[in-house]
PDB file of C-alpha atoms in Angstrom:
ATOM      1  CA  UNK A 578     150.937 201.885 314.775  1.00 60.00           C
ATOM      2  CA  UNK A 579     150.352 204.637 317.076  1.00 73.00           C
ATOM      3  CA  UNK A 580     146.841 205.248 319.209  1.00 71.00           C
ATOM      4  CA  UNK A 581     145.175 207.642 316.693  1.00 74.00           C
ATOM      5  CA  UNK A 582     146.861 206.339 313.676  1.00 75.00           C
ATOM      6  CA  UNK A 583     144.290 205.762 310.813  1.00 76.00           C
ATOM      7  CA  UNK A 584     143.470 201.912 309.872  1.00 75.00           C
ATOM      8  CA  UNK A 585     144.535 200.922 306.614  1.00 72.00           C
ATOM      9  CA  UNK A 586     143.441 197.897 304.703  1.00 71.00           C
ATOM     10  CA  UNK A 587     145.649 197.420 302.192  1.00 71.00           C
ATOM     11  CA  UNK A 588     144.791 194.335 299.570  1.00 70.00           C
ATOM     12  CA  UNK A 589     147.613 191.725 299.194  1.00 74.00           C
ATOM     13  CA  UNK A 590     150.394 192.585 296.622  1.00 79.00           C
ATOM     14  CA  UNK A 591     149.532 191.714 293.375  1.00 84.00           C
ATOM     15  CA  UNK A 592     145.787 190.670 294.202  1.00 83.00           C
ATOM     16  CA  UNK A 593     143.205 193.503 293.258  1.00 84.00           C
ATOM     17  CA  UNK A 594     140.225 194.597 295.393  1.00 81.00           C
ATOM     18  CA  UNK A 595     137.474 192.944 293.673  1.00 86.00           C
ATOM     19  CA  UNK A 596     139.344 189.218 293.367  1.00 87.00           C
ATOM     20  CA  UNK A 597     139.858 189.074 297.247  1.00 83.00           C
ATOM     21  CA  UNK A 598     136.506 190.354 297.765  1.00 84.00           C
ATOM     22  CA  UNK A 599     135.591 187.108 295.792  1.00 89.00           C
ATOM     23  CA  UNK A 600     137.685 184.693 297.755  1.00 87.00           C
ATOM     24  CA  UNK A 601     135.610 182.630 300.650  1.00 87.00           C
ATOM     25  CA  UNK A 602     137.304 184.241 303.408  1.00 83.00           C
ATOM     26  CA  UNK A 603     139.551 181.918 306.147  1.00 88.00           C
ATOM     27  CA  UNK A 604     138.228 180.137 308.983  1.00 94.00           C
ATOM     28  CA  UNK A 605     138.228 183.219 311.914  1.00 93.00           C
ATOM     29  CA  UNK A 606     138.877 182.467 315.537  1.00 95.00           C
ATOM     30  CA  UNK A 607     136.475 184.916 317.037  1.00 95.00           C
ATOM     31  CA  UNK A 608     136.242 186.216 321.053  1.00 95.00           C
ATOM     32  CA  UNK A 609     132.626 186.892 322.521  1.00 96.00           C
ATOM     33  CA  UNK A 610     132.697 188.991 325.338  1.00 95.00           C
ATOM     34  CA  UNK A 611     129.326 189.760 327.005  1.00 96.00           C
ATOM     35  CA  UNK A 612     130.406 191.286 329.848  1.00 94.00           C
ATOM     36  CA  UNK A 613     130.811 194.908 330.681  1.00 93.00           C
ATOM     37  CA  UNK A 614     134.905 195.668 330.616  1.00 90.00           C
ATOM     38  CA  UNK A 615     133.982 198.120 333.926  1.00 91.00           C
ATOM     39  CA  UNK A 616     131.267 195.898 335.727  1.00 90.00           C
ATOM     40  CA  UNK A 617     128.101 198.039 334.677  1.00 94.00           C
ATOM     41  CA  UNK A 618     125.152 195.935 333.647  1.00 96.00           C
ATOM     42  CA  UNK A 619     125.066 194.883 330.077  1.00 97.00           C
ATOM     43  CA  UNK A 620     121.348 195.274 327.980  1.00 98.00           C
ATOM     44  CA  UNK A 621     119.643 192.132 327.448  1.00 98.00           C
ATOM     45  CA  UNK A 622     119.004 192.768 323.814  1.00 98.00           C
ATOM     46  CA  UNK A 623     122.881 193.866 323.249  1.00 98.00           C
ATOM     47  CA  UNK A 624     123.851 190.448 324.970  1.00 97.00           C
ATOM     48  CA  UNK A 625     121.451 188.659 322.688  1.00 98.00           C
ATOM     49  CA  UNK A 626     122.621 190.400 319.955  1.00 98.00           C
ATOM     50  CA  UNK A 627     126.310 189.280 320.630  1.00 97.00           C
ATOM     51  CA  UNK A 628     125.245 185.734 321.072  1.00 98.00           C
ATOM     52  CA  UNK A 629     122.956 186.038 317.638  1.00 98.00           C
ATOM     53  CA  UNK A 630     126.285 187.020 315.819  1.00 98.00           C
ATOM     54  CA  UNK A 631     128.268 184.385 317.579  1.00 98.00           C
ATOM     55  CA  UNK A 632     125.881 181.492 316.390  1.00 98.00           C
ATOM     56  CA  UNK A 633     125.674 182.902 312.691  1.00 97.00           C
ATOM     57  CA  UNK A 634     129.514 182.762 313.045  1.00 97.00           C
ATOM     58  CA  UNK A 635     129.828 178.970 314.348  1.00 97.00           C
ATOM     59  CA  UNK A 636     127.515 178.291 311.627  1.00 97.00           C
ATOM     60  CA  UNK A 637     129.402 179.674 308.553  1.00 94.00           C
ATOM     61  CA  UNK A 638     132.482 177.521 310.140  1.00 95.00           C
ATOM     62  CA  UNK A 639     134.229 179.897 312.289  1.00 96.00           C
ATOM     63  CA  UNK A 640     135.267 179.020 316.074  1.00 97.00           C
ATOM     64  CA  UNK A 641     133.884 181.037 318.590  1.00 97.00           C
ATOM     65  CA  UNK A 642     134.806 181.221 322.046  1.00 96.00           C
ATOM     66  CA  UNK A 643     133.597 183.065 325.197  1.00 95.00           C
ATOM     67  CA  UNK A 644     136.320 184.986 326.680  1.00 93.00           C
ATOM     68  CA  UNK A 645     137.045 187.615 329.175  1.00 88.00           C
ATOM     69  CA  UNK A 646     140.000 189.848 328.006  1.00 84.00           C
ATOM     70  CA  UNK A 647     142.589 191.275 330.564  1.00 88.00           C
ATOM     71  CA  UNK A 648     142.140 194.401 330.136  1.00 88.00           C
ATOM     72  CA  UNK A 649     141.821 197.989 332.138  1.00 90.00           C
ATOM     73  CA  UNK A 650     138.064 198.587 331.835  1.00 89.00           C
ATOM     74  CA  UNK A 651     138.453 202.000 333.497  1.00 89.00           C
ATOM     75  CA  UNK A 652     141.459 202.599 331.758  1.00 91.00           C
ATOM     76  CA  UNK A 653     139.468 201.905 328.335  1.00 87.00           C
ATOM     77  CA  UNK A 654     136.408 203.868 329.676  1.00 87.00           C
ATOM     78  CA  UNK A 655     139.115 207.346 330.408  1.00 88.00           C
ATOM     79  CA  UNK A 656     140.219 206.850 326.687  1.00 86.00           C
ATOM     80  CA  UNK A 657     136.218 207.789 325.441  1.00 81.00           C
TER      81      UNK A 657
END
């Protein structure tokens, strides 16, 4: 895929969307990042919401790990 390409979520071959939706999801590995990639302050409510989502995911059996993705924050900001 190229930047700007539409996202396509295709069902598995030979499986209907309904059947797929009824299946339990696999265990996910999720990265939690609450720091701004451009060094600005992050509102406490946004941090609390991200942490609450992480707690919910953990309670559902998913693996959540705090991470600081190695991204160029200013390049990310310019792309918006």
